XYZ file of C-alpha atoms in Angstrom:
715
model
C -30.785 -25.842 -36.212
C -31.136 -21.799 -36.810
C -29.412 -20.962 -33.464
C -26.052 -22.759 -34.048
C -26.829 -20.486 -37.933
C -27.671 -17.572 -35.905
C -24.317 -18.361 -33.582
C -21.623 -18.754 -36.899
C -23.142 -15.122 -37.525
C -22.276 -13.492 -34.606
C -18.559 -15.500 -34.405
C -18.223 -14.243 -38.078
C -19.479 -11.346 -37.710
C -16.754 -10.627 -33.996
C -14.110 -11.354 -36.237
C -14.618 -9.680 -38.488
C -15.711 -6.593 -36.594
C -12.138 -7.342 -35.174
C -9.994 -8.183 -38.707
C -11.374 -4.329 -38.458
C -9.766 -2.711 -34.876
C -6.868 -4.825 -35.747
C -6.130 -3.823 -39.190
C -7.300 0.260 -37.468
C -4.804 -0.613 -34.288
C -1.519 -1.395 -36.977
C -2.362 2.355 -39.523
C -2.647 3.830 -35.561
C -0.013 2.339 -34.739
C 2.460 3.781 -38.159
C 0.777 7.015 -37.611
C 1.323 7.430 -34.269
C 5.376 5.136 -33.212
C 6.991 8.179 -34.138
C 5.469 10.306 -31.921
C 5.713 8.236 -29.082
C 9.005 6.877 -29.721
C 10.104 10.399 -28.968
C 8.063 11.280 -25.907
C 7.998 8.590 -24.123
C 11.662 7.418 -24.511
C 10.783 3.577 -23.968
C 15.262 2.439 -24.828
C 14.577 4.647 -21.629
C 12.167 2.600 -19.488
C 14.054 -0.879 -20.879
C 17.024 0.085 -19.826
C 16.452 0.908 -16.156
C 14.691 -2.606 -16.571
C 17.650 -4.148 -16.816
C 19.697 -2.172 -14.766
C 22.100 -3.974 -12.593
C 19.633 -3.177 -9.033
C 22.674 -5.155 -6.742
C 25.991 -6.824 -6.152
C 28.086 -9.140 -4.790
C 29.435 -9.247 -1.729
C 30.618 -11.952 -0.395
C 30.267 -15.910 -2.370
C 31.884 -19.312 -1.315
C 30.699 -22.942 -1.965
C 28.339 -22.893 0.233
C 26.071 -19.213 0.760
C 26.409 -16.181 -1.920
C 25.293 -11.797 -0.140
C 23.587 -9.845 -2.123
C 22.774 -5.105 -1.798
C 21.774 -2.929 -3.561
C 23.267 -0.927 -5.429
C 20.332 2.157 -5.741
C 22.016 5.550 -3.430
C 19.848 6.102 -0.362
C 16.760 8.292 -1.340
C 15.633 12.491 -0.741
C 13.958 11.156 2.593
C 16.284 9.092 3.797
C 18.915 11.541 3.467
C 17.100 13.893 5.579
C 16.113 11.244 8.735
C 19.573 11.158 8.048
C 20.341 15.152 9.256
C 17.787 14.452 11.358
C 18.503 12.458 13.374
C 15.640 10.465 13.231
C 16.653 6.808 14.971
C 12.605 6.944 16.517
C 8.650 6.514 16.167
C 8.844 9.437 18.367
C 11.088 12.000 16.891
C 9.293 11.114 13.383
C 6.086 11.988 14.182
C 7.355 15.439 15.709
C 9.603 16.024 12.533
C 6.851 15.957 10.313
C 4.126 17.768 12.436
C 6.525 20.694 11.818
C 7.206 20.041 8.568
C 3.614 19.368 7.877
C 2.212 21.306 10.499
C -1.595 22.590 9.079
C -1.360 19.455 6.371
C -4.553 17.153 6.411
C -2.545 14.102 8.138
C -5.438 10.829 8.564
C -9.430 10.724 8.242
C -12.564 9.166 9.038
C -15.868 9.170 7.104
C -19.185 10.100 8.616
C -21.624 8.120 9.458
C -24.313 9.932 8.679
C -27.123 6.853 9.795
C -27.614 3.475 9.286
C -30.978 2.547 8.131
C -33.331 -0.366 6.592
C -32.509 -1.068 2.920
C -34.996 -3.533 1.475
C -33.188 -6.012 -1.257
C -35.121 -6.915 -4.138
C -35.362 -10.544 -2.394
C -37.873 -8.574 -0.100
C -35.244 -9.480 2.487
C -33.584 -6.155 4.815
C -30.347 -4.896 5.214
C -29.233 -2.706 7.334
C -26.858 0.071 5.201
C -24.630 3.503 5.848
C -25.961 6.769 4.730
C -22.380 7.922 4.906
C -20.864 12.096 4.459
C -17.738 12.640 3.961
C -14.413 12.646 5.399
C -13.540 14.189 8.284
C -10.355 15.417 8.702
C -7.086 15.572 11.211
C -4.498 17.739 10.900
C -0.861 17.077 11.654
C -0.944 19.173 14.816
C -4.062 17.745 15.935
C -2.696 14.346 15.474
C 0.176 14.632 17.183
C -1.470 16.711 19.470
C -4.099 14.138 20.958
C -1.676 11.192 20.164
C 0.292 13.177 23.303
C -2.678 13.803 24.804
C -3.887 9.417 25.096
C -0.122 8.714 25.929
C -0.658 11.473 28.972
C -3.554 9.802 29.664
C -1.795 6.486 30.529
C -0.230 7.252 32.379
C -2.813 9.334 35.178
C -4.046 5.858 34.970
C -0.974 3.448 36.128
C 0.228 2.412 33.177
C 4.326 2.923 33.009
C 6.779 2.999 30.159
C 8.627 0.448 29.043
C 4.595 -1.582 30.629
C 3.475 -3.514 27.650
C -0.009 -2.751 26.585
C -2.273 -4.576 24.009
C -4.056 -3.196 20.780
C -6.686 -4.991 19.816
C -8.657 -3.014 17.607
C -9.672 -2.731 12.857
C -8.037 -0.966 11.544
C -9.287 3.146 11.898
C -6.732 6.298 13.133
C -7.935 5.697 17.000
C -5.512 2.441 16.136
C -3.011 4.535 14.777
C -3.541 7.593 17.284
C -2.806 5.361 20.579
C 0.317 3.995 18.991
C 1.767 7.236 18.949
C 0.427 7.685 21.902
C 2.292 4.768 23.132
C 5.601 5.781 21.344
C 5.405 9.119 23.030
C 5.701 7.306 26.849
C 8.126 4.462 25.462
C 4.904 1.902 26.327
C 5.421 -0.934 24.276
C 3.178 -1.745 21.734
C 1.549 -4.994 21.708
C -0.772 -5.767 19.071
C -2.934 -8.320 17.702
C -5.981 -9.446 15.367
C -9.159 -8.414 15.709
C -10.477 -11.522 13.526
C -8.557 -13.808 15.994
C -10.490 -16.154 18.558
C -10.639 -16.662 22.747
C -7.460 -17.937 23.006
C -5.686 -16.296 20.530
C -7.164 -12.529 22.255
C -6.111 -14.567 25.966
C -2.667 -15.866 24.521
C -1.578 -12.363 23.200
C -3.080 -10.839 26.548
C -1.201 -13.699 28.642
C 1.791 -14.312 27.037
C 3.185 -10.143 27.504
C 1.280 -9.836 31.025
C -0.833 -6.490 30.358
C -2.932 -4.836 32.667
C -4.264 -2.488 29.888
C -6.173 -3.988 26.915
C -7.139 -0.964 23.896
C -10.165 -2.553 22.503
C -12.782 -0.363 19.667
C -16.309 -0.293 20.560
C -16.928 -3.637 17.949
C -14.716 -5.781 19.577
C -15.479 -5.223 23.154
C -18.150 -7.577 23.592
C -15.436 -9.872 22.973
C -13.749 -9.199 26.412
C -16.852 -10.398 28.393
C -15.558 -14.030 27.409
C -11.311 -12.956 27.021
C -11.623 -11.218 30.732
C -12.393 -15.123 31.919
C -8.500 -16.536 30.699
C -6.615 -13.222 30.995
C -6.215 -12.790 34.616
C -4.316 -9.554 34.956
C -6.396 -7.048 32.843
C -7.179 -4.560 34.725
C -9.183 -1.474 32.571
C -9.871 -2.144 28.833
C -10.565 1.447 27.129
C -11.954 1.310 24.364
C -12.761 3.614 20.854
C -16.436 4.778 20.336
C -18.076 4.597 17.786
C -19.955 7.049 15.422
C -23.729 5.942 16.314
C -24.204 4.348 18.828
C -24.176 3.877 22.664
C -21.341 1.295 24.233
C -22.582 -1.212 25.841
C -20.256 -1.322 28.775
C -22.021 -3.682 31.202
C -21.900 -7.308 32.950
C -18.432 -7.197 32.216
C -16.282 -9.250 34.388
C -15.770 -7.394 38.401
C -12.730 -5.427 39.629
C -12.463 -4.051 35.843
C -12.467 -0.831 34.199
C -14.265 -0.168 30.704
C -13.177 3.730 29.608
C -13.803 5.332 26.476
C -10.965 5.604 24.180
C -12.055 10.257 24.452
C -11.572 10.261 28.086
C -7.619 9.132 28.191
C -7.178 11.713 25.689
C -9.262 14.931 28.217
C -7.461 12.964 31.000
C -3.783 13.122 28.898
C -4.980 17.304 28.695
C -5.254 18.047 31.884
C -2.208 16.469 32.909
C 1.350 17.262 33.434
C 2.522 13.542 33.387
C 5.862 14.712 31.200
C 6.513 12.285 27.997
C 9.068 9.648 28.997
C 11.273 9.037 24.974
C 12.054 5.807 23.566
C 15.475 5.546 22.368
C 16.414 3.366 18.951
C 16.677 0.202 21.144
C 13.833 0.068 23.297
C 10.766 -1.996 21.837
C 7.882 -0.704 19.558
C 6.302 -3.190 19.396
C 5.961 -6.156 19.933
C 3.859 -7.671 16.822
C 2.563 -11.637 17.774
C 3.406 -13.274 13.417
C -0.353 -14.776 12.110
C 1.721 -18.133 13.505
C 0.946 -20.396 9.499
C 2.591 -23.046 11.825
C 1.631 -23.091 15.333
C 0.965 -21.071 18.016
C 1.653 -17.245 17.845
C 4.947 -15.400 19.083
C 6.000 -12.628 19.463
C 8.372 -10.822 17.054
C 9.805 -8.138 19.270
C 10.474 -4.849 16.712
C 12.964 -1.688 18.722
C 12.279 1.845 16.892
C 15.786 0.826 14.547
C 13.768 -1.793 12.616
C 11.213 0.229 12.289
C 13.199 3.060 11.353
C 14.640 1.023 8.269
C 11.758 -0.064 6.666
C 10.358 3.726 6.843
C 14.646 4.442 5.170
C 14.128 1.113 2.173
C 10.410 1.912 1.625
C 10.678 5.990 0.980
C 14.469 5.063 -1.756
C 11.780 2.970 -3.760
C 8.075 5.221 -3.547
C 8.129 8.793 -5.511
C 6.066 11.372 -2.922
C 3.759 13.419 -5.279
C 2.140 16.602 -3.245
C -1.912 15.190 -3.799
C -0.575 11.763 -2.661
C -3.227 10.112 -0.623
C -3.728 6.799 0.871
C -6.763 4.458 1.862
C -6.332 2.208 5.209
C -7.544 -0.471 5.629
C -5.206 -3.478 5.451
C -4.913 -4.739 9.327
C -2.136 -2.652 11.666
C -1.479 -5.958 13.341
C 0.585 -6.141 10.225
C 3.652 -4.472 10.712
C 3.356 -4.467 5.909
C 0.301 -1.853 6.565
C 1.992 0.037 9.533
C 5.392 0.409 7.990
C 3.277 1.229 4.589
C 0.700 3.767 6.653
C 4.272 5.875 8.681
C 6.312 6.290 5.841
C 2.713 8.335 4.966
C 3.061 10.441 7.935
C 6.752 10.333 7.113
C 6.582 12.386 4.045
C 2.662 14.068 4.520
C 0.324 11.674 2.942
C -2.640 11.834 3.907
C -4.593 8.962 5.007
C -8.087 7.879 4.931
C -9.695 5.216 6.482
C -12.098 2.627 4.929
C -12.956 -0.777 5.873
C -14.334 -3.508 3.359
C -17.707 -3.392 4.251
C -17.790 -0.242 2.889
C -15.268 0.035 0.145
C -16.152 0.707 -3.439
C -19.728 1.430 -4.208
C -20.774 -1.767 -4.481
C -19.720 -2.791 -0.478
C -22.301 -4.428 1.530
C -22.387 -1.925 4.204
C -22.898 1.056 1.999
C -26.818 2.559 1.567
C -28.491 2.878 -2.356
C -27.364 6.061 -3.618
C -24.393 6.463 -1.485
C -21.239 5.831 -2.628
C -18.000 4.114 -1.063
C -15.036 4.838 0.718
C -12.672 5.406 -2.236
C -15.136 7.242 -4.269
C -15.343 10.103 -2.347
C -11.531 10.076 -0.774
C -9.843 9.514 -4.758
C -7.233 7.781 -3.143
C -3.567 7.670 -5.275
C -2.231 4.320 -3.315
C -3.191 1.729 -1.554
C -1.846 -1.395 0.272
C -3.348 -4.912 -0.321
C -3.053 -8.494 -0.518
C -2.611 -10.574 -3.405
C -6.210 -12.241 -1.967
C -7.695 -9.411 -2.103
C -5.738 -8.675 -5.527
C -6.508 -11.841 -7.085
C -10.387 -10.633 -5.879
C -10.360 -7.841 -7.800
C -8.878 -10.039 -10.899
C -11.503 -12.011 -10.294
C -13.979 -9.672 -10.530
C -12.701 -8.335 -14.029
C -12.893 -10.847 -15.723
C -16.354 -12.166 -14.096
C -17.742 -8.183 -15.835
C -15.774 -8.710 -18.928
C -17.293 -12.761 -19.559
C -21.154 -11.862 -18.294
C -20.883 -8.738 -22.040
C -21.991 -9.673 -25.526
C -19.306 -11.151 -27.320
C -18.128 -7.560 -29.544
C -17.510 -5.959 -25.797
C -15.196 -9.191 -24.836
C -13.550 -9.726 -27.593
C -12.639 -5.999 -28.067
C -10.989 -6.227 -24.365
C -8.817 -8.861 -25.160
C -7.604 -7.495 -28.531
C -6.970 -4.587 -25.762
C -5.510 -6.357 -23.787
C -3.436 -8.020 -25.584
C -2.260 -5.118 -27.637
C -1.576 -3.232 -24.058
C 0.432 -5.733 -22.604
C 3.080 -6.189 -25.788
C 3.037 -2.610 -26.316
C 3.846 -2.170 -21.827
C 6.330 -4.990 -22.312
C 8.716 -3.054 -24.918
C 8.579 -0.146 -22.106
C 5.314 2.013 -23.813
C 2.150 3.520 -22.633
C -0.687 3.222 -24.508
C -2.474 6.509 -23.280
C -5.678 6.722 -26.371
C -6.827 2.854 -24.580
C -6.349 3.995 -21.254
C -8.801 6.158 -21.678
C -11.451 4.378 -24.066
C -11.497 1.913 -21.501
C -8.773 0.924 -18.727
C -9.602 4.766 -17.337
C -13.411 2.859 -16.986
C -12.445 -0.382 -14.459
C -9.625 2.180 -12.671
C -12.708 4.327 -11.359
C -13.833 0.930 -9.332
C -10.889 2.836 -7.208
C -11.898 6.182 -6.888
C -9.588 6.378 -10.586
C -6.638 8.012 -9.367
C -4.800 5.551 -8.034
C -1.208 4.993 -9.545
C 0.284 2.549 -7.784
C -0.909 -0.096 -5.769
C 1.572 -2.467 -2.307
C 0.999 -5.685 -2.710
C 3.530 -7.632 0.303
C 1.707 -10.353 2.295
C 2.392 -13.780 0.539
C 3.051 -14.268 -3.050
C 1.900 -12.619 -5.755
C 0.924 -14.516 -8.846
C 2.285 -13.396 -12.128
C -0.935 -12.969 -13.962
C -3.299 -11.286 -11.013
C -0.161 -9.043 -11.134
C -0.007 -8.566 -14.813
C -3.926 -8.072 -15.148
C -3.814 -5.892 -11.644
C -1.248 -3.141 -13.978
C -2.804 -3.681 -17.285
C -7.102 -2.631 -16.140
C -6.386 -0.046 -13.274
C -3.067 1.644 -14.906
C -1.552 1.448 -11.463
C 2.148 1.309 -10.764
C 2.423 -2.327 -9.207
C 4.888 -2.653 -6.513
C 5.526 -6.448 -4.410
C 8.139 -6.817 -1.152
C 9.070 -9.773 0.397
C 9.112 -8.954 4.029
C 7.897 -11.362 6.946
C 7.232 -10.061 10.487
C 10.961 -10.394 11.658
C 12.415 -9.207 9.370
C 9.492 -5.502 10.105
C 8.648 -6.308 6.732
C 10.829 -4.515 4.054
C 13.120 -6.748 2.891
C 13.366 -6.628 -0.818
C 10.988 -4.164 -2.544
C 10.210 -4.195 -6.747
C 11.331 -0.606 -8.380
C 8.188 0.879 -10.250
C 10.365 0.729 -13.844
C 10.396 -3.024 -12.713
C 9.076 -5.353 -16.496
C 8.874 -8.521 -14.831
C 5.390 -10.291 -12.737
C 7.595 -13.033 -10.894
C 9.974 -10.821 -8.580
C 10.215 -9.455 -5.328
C 13.512 -7.118 -6.153
C 16.463 -5.844 -4.831
C 17.487 -6.255 -1.198
C 16.066 -2.864 0.389
C 18.828 -0.324 1.259
C 18.742 -1.183 4.655
C 18.987 -5.148 4.648
C 21.293 -7.577 3.112
C 20.398 -10.936 1.172
C 22.163 -14.006 1.474
C 20.975 -17.350 0.339
C 22.360 -20.584 1.976
C 22.236 -24.476 0.274
C 19.433 -26.235 1.051
C 21.055 -29.820 0.590
C 17.381 -31.490 0.933
C 16.186 -29.785 -2.033
C 19.439 -29.565 -4.628
C 18.876 -25.314 -3.735
C 22.212 -24.658 -4.302
C 24.096 -21.510 -4.672
C 26.327 -23.083 -7.158
C 22.891 -23.925 -9.392
C 22.771 -22.872 -13.162
C 21.444 -20.432 -15.102
C 20.635 -19.340 -10.878
C 22.183 -19.113 -7.426
C 19.556 -20.771 -5.519
C 18.589 -21.095 -1.525
C 17.414 -20.835 1.813
C 16.406 -17.168 1.747
C 18.374 -15.479 4.303
C 17.880 -11.012 5.386
C 20.624 -9.284 7.649
C 20.467 -5.758 8.078
C 18.735 -2.999 10.406
C 15.474 -3.992 10.068
C 16.024 -7.394 11.236
C 14.503 -8.481 15.383
C 16.044 -8.668 18.718
C 14.715 -11.536 18.458
C 11.005 -13.852 19.925
C 9.474 -12.528 23.034
C 10.067 -14.997 25.646
C 10.811 -17.793 23.427
C 15.176 -17.976 23.461
C 15.449 -20.999 22.309
C 13.324 -20.491 19.219
C 15.014 -16.479 18.809
C 18.766 -18.809 18.866
C 17.027 -21.046 16.485
C 16.460 -18.629 13.313
C 18.560 -15.215 14.200
C 22.059 -14.798 14.367
C 24.903 -12.767 14.508
C 28.082 -11.519 12.209
C 30.200 -8.904 11.800
C 27.905 -7.525 14.263
C 25.018 -7.835 11.898
C 21.975 -9.469 12.949
C 20.478 -12.093 10.533
C 17.769 -14.198 10.020
C 16.479 -17.768 9.038
C 13.666 -17.204 6.600
C 13.043 -20.909 4.567
C 11.766 -19.207 2.183
C 13.356 -20.665 -0.965
C 14.649 -17.632 -3.855
C 17.492 -17.560 -6.639
C 18.580 -14.193 -7.915
C 18.688 -13.529 -11.571
C 21.335 -11.035 -12.805
C 20.473 -8.037 -12.081
C 20.350 -8.771 -8.611
C 16.744 -9.251 -7.982
C 15.094 -12.073 -6.006
C 12.878 -14.642 -6.858
C 10.573 -16.654 -4.663
C 10.503 -20.010 -6.150
C 9.323 -22.346 -2.884
C 8.770 -22.791 1.363
C 11.001 -25.949 3.795
C 8.110 -26.301 5.194
C 5.695 -26.269 1.567
C 7.931 -28.643 -0.774
C 7.013 -32.909 -0.653
C 8.540 -35.221 -2.768
C 6.363 -37.911 -4.618
C 6.677 -41.234 -4.689
C 8.697 -41.145 -8.495
C 11.023 -38.821 -6.949
C 9.710 -35.227 -8.426
C 9.957 -32.073 -5.834
C 6.070 -30.257 -5.547
C 6.050 -26.599 -3.826
C 2.935 -26.854 -2.272
C 2.955 -23.596 -1.871
C 3.456 -22.081 -6.429
C 0.747 -23.718 -6.441
C -2.071 -23.097 -4.468
C -0.347 -19.448 -5.775
C -1.126 -19.769 -9.344
C -4.088 -22.132 -8.456
C -5.508 -19.406 -6.694
C -6.260 -17.695 -10.054
C -8.517 -20.311 -11.713
C -12.649 -18.934 -11.549
C -13.886 -21.708 -9.737
C -11.095 -20.973 -7.385
C -11.748 -18.566 -4.074
C -9.427 -20.619 -1.896
C -7.113 -24.090 -2.599
C -5.513 -26.028 0.166
C -3.175 -29.167 -2.130
C -1.379 -32.003 -0.343
C 1.013 -34.428 -1.289
C 1.985 -37.536 0.665
C 5.212 -38.774 0.241
C 3.751 -42.257 -0.535
C 1.008 -41.486 -3.727
C 2.320 -40.452 -6.998
C -0.186 -37.096 -7.989
C -1.575 -35.175 -5.563
C -5.264 -34.369 -4.542
C -6.340 -30.117 -2.777
C -9.669 -29.159 -0.956
C -11.419 -25.935 -2.617
C -13.276 -23.817 -1.332
C -14.833 -23.218 -4.592
C -16.233 -19.749 -5.794
C -20.475 -19.946 -4.939
C -20.834 -18.354 -9.329
C -18.674 -20.475 -11.001
C -19.337 -23.545 -10.163
C -22.543 -22.861 -11.421
C -21.765 -22.197 -14.658
C -19.649 -24.821 -13.955
C -23.798 -26.827 -12.262
C -25.513 -25.507 -16.073
C -23.154 -27.358 -18.327
C -22.849 -30.736 -16.159
C -26.494 -30.324 -16.804
C -27.327 -29.822 -13.255
C -28.182 -26.203 -13.312
C -30.752 -25.284 -10.312
C -29.873 -27.974 -6.981
C -27.850 -25.821 -3.698
C -24.697 -25.296 -3.491
C -24.266 -27.292 -0.914
C -25.223 -30.010 -2.898
C -22.803 -29.668 -5.837
C -20.285 -29.747 -3.009
C -21.212 -33.724 -2.357
C -21.778 -34.330 -6.772
C -18.949 -36.733 -7.910
C -19.491 -35.544 -11.097
C -18.158 -31.384 -9.932
C -15.215 -32.892 -8.377
C -14.412 -34.538 -11.574
C -15.576 -31.077 -13.248
C -13.922 -29.096 -11.208
C -10.689 -31.113 -11.261
C -11.236 -30.637 -15.267
C -11.467 -25.675 -14.966
C -7.409 -26.945 -12.974
C -6.039 -29.581 -14.910
C -6.839 -27.134 -18.233
C -5.969 -23.776 -16.307
C -3.250 -25.039 -14.699
C -1.618 -26.045 -18.102
C -1.677 -22.286 -18.724
C 0.492 -21.460 -16.024
C 3.219 -23.942 -16.973
C 2.021 -26.296 -14.528
C 3.853 -29.402 -14.848
C 1.543 -32.720 -14.870
C 2.874 -34.380 -11.253
C 1.198 -30.541 -9.188
C -1.843 -30.146 -10.376
C -4.049 -32.519 -7.944
C -5.658 -34.798 -10.097
C -8.667 -35.134 -6.781
C -10.250 -32.468 -5.108
C -12.712 -32.243 -2.420
C -15.180 -29.029 -2.813
C -15.781 -27.497 0.715
C -18.682 -25.811 1.392
C -17.519 -23.562 5.382
C -15.219 -20.294 4.011
C -12.160 -20.595 5.821
C -11.479 -17.484 7.891
C -9.597 -16.617 10.918
C -12.352 -17.777 13.509
C -12.718 -20.897 12.024
C -8.735 -21.341 12.120
C -8.003 -22.773 9.560
C -6.080 -19.688 8.128
C -4.386 -16.078 10.024
C -5.114 -13.330 10.247
C -3.830 -12.146 6.895
C -5.452 -14.934 5.441
C -2.119 -17.392 4.886
C -3.527 -20.888 5.117
C -2.416 -22.960 8.662
C -1.530 -25.953 6.984
C -1.757 -28.952 9.678
C -4.463 -27.822 11.158
C -7.159 -27.109 7.924
C -4.909 -30.989 6.806
C -6.239 -32.071 10.515
C -9.541 -30.614 10.176
C -10.193 -32.532 6.856
C -7.739 -35.616 6.941
C -11.260 -37.858 6.923
C -11.362 -36.006 3.087
C -7.821 -36.368 2.399
C -8.143 -40.498 3.187
C -11.133 -41.037 0.762
C -9.405 -38.245 -2.416
C -6.169 -41.076 -2.304
C -8.328 -43.875 -1.557
C -10.110 -42.687 -4.504
């Protein structure tokens, strides 16, 4: 009884305090409103957000085509003036412009030490120093030497070469070394298993592979199924000597530094590529089957760089933190734009990114705290985790602090929606959250998958950043559409990029037509300078998905979009994700998953719909901490994670959580799963259930869990 009274009293005082804060805020607003109105000129921001961003250039009953209306930016014009049409010319140009400026940086690892944890276990952690930087001249020289070194080892121009390594400075040096010698670079994700690695190596018939100290041991088994490989070049580790024995006989294992040294002594001339030469054979992440090698020319890459340059405003003190896979076209081109515009890139990993990362020794700072970047690229999975981390930290606070955060968030959201900034509130609250990434982040670009509106808004408000979302595919060299920094919408992907066209084509099966109201809808087809030549050694698939029209190359994406009155594209569906239930309702599985991923208990989710049933079901990888919290409310405190995952009580409780969350996200009742299976295993690329870019491999998941799906529908 006394506990209940105390709780009521606490709630009363919290509400009273928040009421007083609201009154103070209202008085503050009245006093400062004229000042903010004059200084911030919100009507200008609103006008820029609402301006026309694309125009219709073709329209009939079955299709409609859009082109962006914004003129080329300053750097785009410079690229045209200086005839920058290959990646080699781009790097030579910026080296002359930026010469001794910082270019790429790697954190120094002083030592690896044992650290005792509170539970008595011992983990190895890094004691790290500052970033070690190479200037543009040093980076370009290292790339030139590496390229010549490859020639000395027998690698020829136009002969494919594989790079299979984590994101790091040497990756970029190796890539530009290959570009200088017109060697098509075959990129393979570092997270792939033996079969995926072998597929890319064998299909492209490479004889030389570039890898790293950490990944080299994989080749003890991979070499048995890649008979053409004769040389493996490995990027050395800062601390440990690389073990080079025990590999298949007849295969040379060569240190990266040795190749650079050979190039320094070499008189071998360069072999400049043409714009139409293949720069990269980039293997797609393979969400719907075997990965396909996408042929990306120098011209394709330059086109996307022009697109990105027209979106971003670069400042003299900008710094990018690089940690996404460079084998993903989005990260590779984002980093290339940094090179082009003189923005230094400091490399990081998920294990050392922030102060609390798993390999950072106690008392040592994470990479973001040391580098203090201003820009970063990300994918929705990481942004969802940051968002959930913010929520978890807030929920662990006292009722008063939680209530204040909720008030502050709603207050800022309201004013930002009107075109204002909230500098005072940012200083006392939100800038503290932004310190998680070093405290200087001003721009975040998300790509690779749709970003939930709630996550988009929370990251933008809590980290005080410009949150830009891009849309594109490997086949369109990433950049087909990008939101601009003035956008005030959270669920769109922007207007067509400056070097691209966006076309919608009727998809009758899904009732998506360009004549639909209020907005035209249809399958998205992308045209323009960034569209690939096609798939490597797959002429049939190339002919099926690519086509030429009036000298323009086009790609059928399989995504469904709608274009709003201002010319901005919104992704609303995917042809392969659409399921028609027994009662005739269509469910977009991808859309439902995107919304439900923001539910705290969901770490990952795959929604399944059977067209002979009236409802959907879901396979869920639960967040252990939130699962424990739900278990405690259900009276199941103290049970192990595996036991909770098999508990019928927990399954019903999670269904209830999804129902409540889905309602908040405005999902229809028939879209929300009515039965779930809680999966004990985390889905990783190694398991073959998600791609290297962490997109669901829907067919593989359904095959693995077919018994569970049958059970859910039987129940």
